[in-house]
Tab-separated table of N, CA, C and O and ligand atoms in Angstrom:
chain	number	residue	atom	x	y	z
A	1	MET	N	-11.969	-185.011	66.336
A	1	MET	CA	-10.956	-184.644	66.803
A	1	MET	C	-10.872	-184.790	68.365
A	1	MET	O	-12.866	-183.847	68.504
A	2	THR	N	-10.553	-184.726	69.686
A	2	THR	CA	-11.714	-184.850	70.870
A	2	THR	C	-9.897	-183.548	70.943
A	2	THR	O	-9.576	-183.497	71.614
A	3	TRP	N	-11.175	-183.574	72.554
A	3	TRP	CA	-10.183	-181.832	73.235
A	3	TRP	C	-9.297	-183.084	74.569
A	3	TRP	O	-10.330	-183.603	75.318
A	4	TRP	N	-8.169	-182.658	74.760
A	4	TRP	CA	-7.707	-183.408	76.255
A	4	TRP	C	-7.156	-182.084	76.733
A	4	TRP	O	-7.596	-180.537	77.014
A	5	LYS	N	-8.050	-182.359	78.194
A	5	LYS	CA	-7.411	-181.859	79.072
A	5	LYS	C	-6.109	-182.151	80.613
A	5	LYS	O	-6.672	-183.636	80.773
A	6	CYS	N	-4.989	-181.791	80.458
A	6	CYS	CA	-3.962	-181.829	81.510
A	6	CYS	C	-4.613	-181.824	82.381
A	6	CYS	O	-4.220	-181.045	83.896
A	7	SER	N	-4.070	-183.463	83.524
A	7	SER	CA	-4.810	-183.171	84.841
A	7	SER	C	-3.535	-182.514	86.032
A	7	SER	O	-2.977	-181.892	86.780
A	8	ASN	N	-2.374	-182.228	85.279
A	8	ASN	CA	-0.901	-182.035	86.167
A	8	ASN	C	-1.006	-180.578	85.501
A	8	ASN	O	-1.405	-179.955	86.639
A	9	CYS	N	-1.713	-179.878	84.541
A	9	CYS	CA	-0.624	-178.185	84.241
A	9	CYS	C	-2.089	-177.208	83.829
A	9	CYS	O	-2.311	-176.101	83.889
A	10	GLY	N	-2.991	-178.843	83.041
A	10	GLY	CA	-4.759	-177.816	82.767
A	10	GLY	C	-4.316	-177.330	81.888
A	10	GLY	O	-5.487	-177.133	81.188
A	11	TYR	N	-3.525	-178.174	81.078
A	11	TYR	CA	-3.711	-176.694	79.138
A	11	TYR	C	-4.929	-177.631	78.644
A	11	TYR	O	-4.517	-179.716	78.637
A	12	VAL	N	-4.951	-177.483	77.486
A	12	VAL	CA	-6.740	-178.083	76.760
A	12	VAL	C	-5.683	-178.136	75.441
A	12	VAL	O	-5.344	-176.623	74.443
A	13	PHE	N	-6.147	-179.325	74.840
A	13	PHE	CA	-5.784	-178.858	73.552
A	13	PHE	C	-6.283	-179.977	72.886
A	13	PHE	O	-7.023	-180.750	73.576
A	14	GLU	N	-6.039	-179.843	71.150
A	14	GLU	CA	-6.584	-180.805	70.588
A	14	GLU	C	-5.687	-181.879	69.777
A	14	GLU	O	-5.161	-181.471	68.957
A	15	ALA	N	-6.586	-183.491	70.150
A	15	ALA	CA	-5.639	-184.112	69.322
A	15	ALA	C	-6.860	-185.747	69.458
A	15	ALA	O	-7.904	-185.640	70.033
A	16	GLU	N	-6.588	-186.727	68.346
A	16	GLU	CA	-7.144	-187.536	68.706
A	16	GLU	C	-7.138	-188.203	69.330
A	16	GLU	O	-8.177	-188.810	69.788
A	17	LYS	N	-5.044	-188.723	69.495
A	17	LYS	CA	-5.894	-190.020	70.910
A	17	LYS	C	-4.329	-188.818	72.261
A	17	LYS	O	-3.112	-187.630	71.601
A	18	PRO	N	-4.745	-189.024	72.977
A	18	PRO	CA	-4.266	-188.418	73.833
A	18	PRO	C	-2.284	-188.688	73.944
A	18	PRO	O	-2.367	-190.023	73.654
A	19	PRO	N	-2.152	-187.522	74.263
A	19	PRO	CA	0.224	-188.252	74.067
A	19	PRO	C	0.391	-188.531	74.804
A	19	PRO	O	0.041	-188.905	76.402
A	20	GLU	N	0.903	-189.827	74.397
A	20	GLU	CA	2.104	-189.882	76.197
A	20	GLU	C	2.107	-188.551	77.168
A	20	GLU	O	2.551	-189.252	78.478
A	21	LYS	N	2.607	-187.871	77.094
A	21	LYS	CA	3.374	-186.480	77.527
A	21	LYS	C	2.556	-185.344	77.850
A	21	LYS	O	2.103	-185.209	76.084
A	22	CYS	N	2.750	-184.662	77.995
A	22	CYS	CA	2.131	-183.891	77.540
A	22	CYS	C	2.955	-181.827	77.033
A	22	CYS	O	4.018	-181.967	77.308
A	23	PRO	N	2.258	-181.525	75.846
A	23	PRO	CA	2.759	-180.917	74.705
A	23	PRO	C	3.517	-179.529	76.213
A	23	PRO	O	3.945	-178.592	75.941
A	24	ASN	N	2.358	-179.308	77.433
A	24	ASN	CA	3.652	-177.824	77.896
A	24	ASN	C	3.442	-178.041	78.719
A	24	ASN	O	4.822	-177.820	78.784
A	25	CYS	N	3.880	-179.527	80.229
A	25	CYS	CA	4.390	-179.210	80.962
A	25	CYS	C	5.321	-180.357	81.500
A	25	CYS	O	6.604	-180.790	81.781
A	26	GLY	N	4.979	-180.833	79.447
A	26	GLY	CA	5.919	-182.393	79.441
A	26	GLY	C	6.049	-183.544	80.331
A	26	GLY	O	7.048	-184.884	80.677
A	27	GLU	N	5.187	-183.568	80.990
A	27	GLU	CA	4.252	-184.549	82.327
A	27	GLU	C	4.178	-185.900	81.624
A	27	GLU	O	3.012	-185.424	80.512
A	28	LYS	N	4.505	-187.355	82.533
A	28	LYS	CA	3.423	-188.234	81.734
A	28	LYS	C	1.873	-187.935	82.670
A	28	LYS	O	1.765	-188.362	83.622
A	29	CYS	N	1.260	-187.474	82.318
A	29	CYS	CA	-0.568	-186.096	82.879
A	29	CYS	C	-0.935	-187.808	83.050
A	29	CYS	O	-1.024	-188.709	81.629
A	30	THR	N	-2.669	-187.863	83.339
A	30	THR	CA	-3.791	-188.268	82.883
A	30	THR	C	-4.251	-187.515	82.057
A	30	THR	O	-3.763	-185.919	82.227
A	31	PHE	N	-4.893	-187.749	80.862
A	31	PHE	CA	-5.574	-185.989	80.298
A	31	PHE	C	-6.937	-186.546	80.289
A	31	PHE	O	-8.286	-188.044	80.068
A	32	TYR	N	-7.747	-185.756	80.436
A	32	TYR	CA	-9.175	-185.855	80.598
A	32	TYR	C	-9.955	-185.760	79.359
A	32	TYR	O	-9.658	-184.708	78.531
A	33	ASP	N	-11.226	-186.699	78.586
A	33	ASP	CA	-11.353	-185.368	77.857
A	33	ASP	C	-12.442	-185.150	77.919
A	33	ASP	O	-13.235	-184.770	78.821
A	34	VAL	N	-12.294	-183.552	77.455
A	34	VAL	CA	-13.362	-182.068	78.212
A	34	VAL	C	-13.835	-181.856	76.297
A	34	VAL	O	-14.246	-180.603	76.156
A	35	THR	N	-13.586	-182.767	75.782
A	35	THR	CA	-14.414	-182.523	74.303
A	35	THR	C	-16.145	-182.180	74.689
A	35	THR	O	-16.679	-182.952	75.460
A	36	CYS	N	-16.742	-181.059	74.352
A	36	CYS	CA	-18.208	-181.010	74.290
A	36	CYS	C	-19.251	-181.813	73.463
A	36	CYS	O	-18.960	-181.138	71.778
A	37	TYR	N	-19.703	-182.303	73.315
A	37	TYR	CA	-20.465	-182.786	72.313
A	37	TYR	C	-22.064	-182.506	72.313
A	37	TYR	O	-23.097	-183.264	71.515
A	38	THR	N	-22.435	-181.566	72.659
A	38	THR	CA	-23.301	-180.162	72.634
A	38	THR	C	-23.099	-179.599	71.768
A	38	THR	O	-23.099	-178.245	71.933
A	39	PRO	N	-23.250	-180.171	70.213
A	39	PRO	CA	-22.443	-178.544	68.399
A	39	PRO	C	-24.123	-177.690	69.223
A	39	PRO	O	-23.433	-176.096	69.199
A	40	GLU	N	-25.408	-177.589	69.957
A	40	GLU	CA	-26.363	-176.584	69.578
A	40	GLU	C	-25.619	-175.432	70.578
A	40	GLU	O	-26.451	-174.104	70.662
A	41	CYS	N	-24.471	-175.542	71.695
A	41	CYS	CA	-24.465	-174.823	72.678
A	41	CYS	C	-22.749	-173.807	72.336
A	41	CYS	O	-23.772	-173.093	73.072
A	42	GLY	N	-22.754	-173.877	71.126
A	42	GLY	CA	-21.899	-172.670	70.422
A	42	GLY	C	-20.953	-172.370	71.546
A	42	GLY	O	-20.073	-171.665	71.401
A	43	CYS	N	-20.552	-173.333	71.877
A	43	CYS	CA	-18.914	-173.405	72.630
A	43	CYS	C	-17.789	-173.488	71.129
A	43	CYS	O	-18.066	-174.687	70.123
A	44	LYS	N	-16.028	-173.742	71.865
A	44	LYS	CA	-15.599	-174.190	70.141
A	44	LYS	C	-15.007	-175.755	70.352
A	44	LYS	O	-13.926	-175.613	70.437
A	45	GLY	N	-15.182	-175.852	70.219
A	45	GLY	CA	-15.016	-177.673	70.935
A	45	GLY	C	-14.914	-179.061	72.068
A	45	GLY	O	-14.709	-179.219	71.894
A	46	TYR	N	-14.203	-177.638	72.887
A	46	TYR	CA	-14.390	-178.084	74.452
A	46	TYR	C	-15.536	-177.328	75.398
A	46	TYR	O	-16.047	-176.716	74.626
A	47	ASP	N	-15.706	-178.239	76.139
A	47	ASP	CA	-17.335	-177.374	77.348
A	47	ASP	C	-16.224	-177.194	78.661
A	47	ASP	O	-15.557	-177.153	78.595
A	48	PRO	N	-17.195	-175.733	77.945
A	48	PRO	CA	-16.346	-175.314	79.409
A	48	PRO	C	-15.954	-175.038	81.102
A	48	PRO	O	-15.490	-175.265	82.077
A	49	LYS	N	-17.681	-175.891	80.938
A	49	LYS	CA	-17.435	-176.364	82.172
A	49	LYS	C	-16.163	-177.757	82.775
A	49	LYS	O	-16.800	-177.419	83.603
A	50	LEU	N	-16.250	-178.645	81.386
A	50	LEU	CA	-15.943	-179.897	82.229
A	50	LEU	C	-13.814	-179.158	82.739
A	50	LEU	O	-13.383	-179.881	82.815
A	51	VAL	N	-13.548	-178.744	81.612
A	51	VAL	CA	-12.550	-177.568	81.138
A	51	VAL	C	-12.008	-176.676	83.520
A	51	VAL	O	-12.051	-176.978	83.907
A	52	GLY	N	-13.192	-176.532	83.303
A	52	GLY	CA	-13.232	-175.717	84.423
A	52	GLY	C	-13.637	-176.974	86.228
A	52	GLY	O	-13.261	-176.110	86.720
A	53	ARG	N	-13.930	-177.638	85.776
A	53	ARG	CA	-14.215	-178.381	87.064
A	53	ARG	C	-12.223	-179.036	86.962
A	53	ARG	O	-11.415	-179.306	86.280
A	54	PRO	N	-12.171	-179.406	88.532
A	54	PRO	CA	-10.795	-179.676	89.610
A	54	PRO	C	-10.713	-180.982	88.647
A	54	PRO	O	-11.375	-181.833	88.663
A	55	THR	N	-9.616	-180.913	88.714
A	55	THR	CA	-9.098	-182.726	88.521
A	55	THR	C	-9.194	-183.115	90.037
A	55	THR	O	-9.364	-183.109	90.979
A	56	ASN	N	-8.954	-184.625	89.833
A	56	ASN	CA	-8.434	-185.256	91.109
A	56	ASN	C	-7.136	-184.456	92.012
A	56	ASN	O	-8.245	-184.880	93.098
A	57	LYS	N	-6.512	-184.440	91.622
A	57	LYS	CA	-5.820	-183.749	92.583
A	57	LYS	C	-6.438	-183.085	93.695
A	57	LYS	O	-6.342	-183.168	94.161
A	58	GLU	N	-6.978	-182.073	92.999
A	58	GLU	CA	-8.249	-180.508	93.633
A	58	GLU	C	-8.829	-181.163	94.483
A	58	GLU	O	-10.218	-180.031	95.433
A	59	SER	N	-9.208	-182.268	93.630
A	59	SER	CA	-11.152	-182.315	94.017
A	59	SER	C	-11.488	-183.134	95.364
A	59	SER	O	-12.397	-183.245	95.844
A	60	LYS	N	-10.440	-183.435	96.138
A	60	LYS	CA	-10.863	-183.891	97.896
A	60	LYS	C	-11.620	-183.062	98.694
A	60	LYS	O	-12.046	-183.478	99.216
A	61	LEU	N	-11.833	-181.358	98.141
A	61	LEU	CA	-11.973	-180.379	99.728
A	61	LEU	C	-13.734	-180.848	99.463
A	61	LEU	O	-14.199	-180.827	98.328
B	101	ZN	ZN1	0.159	-180.361	81.447
């Protein structure tokens, strides 16, 4: 399973594939893969650093 983050509302969820619409905000958003591929780091499946990273919309600063 892969962890996805909605670029619109920031909702993080686990799914095999990103859905067409976000289950939280209901918009057709871009979903970022925030899965942690480093089992040694001890996080719960998604990488907090990736989740905390600003989305494209906010990252222009
Ligand atoms: Zn959303």
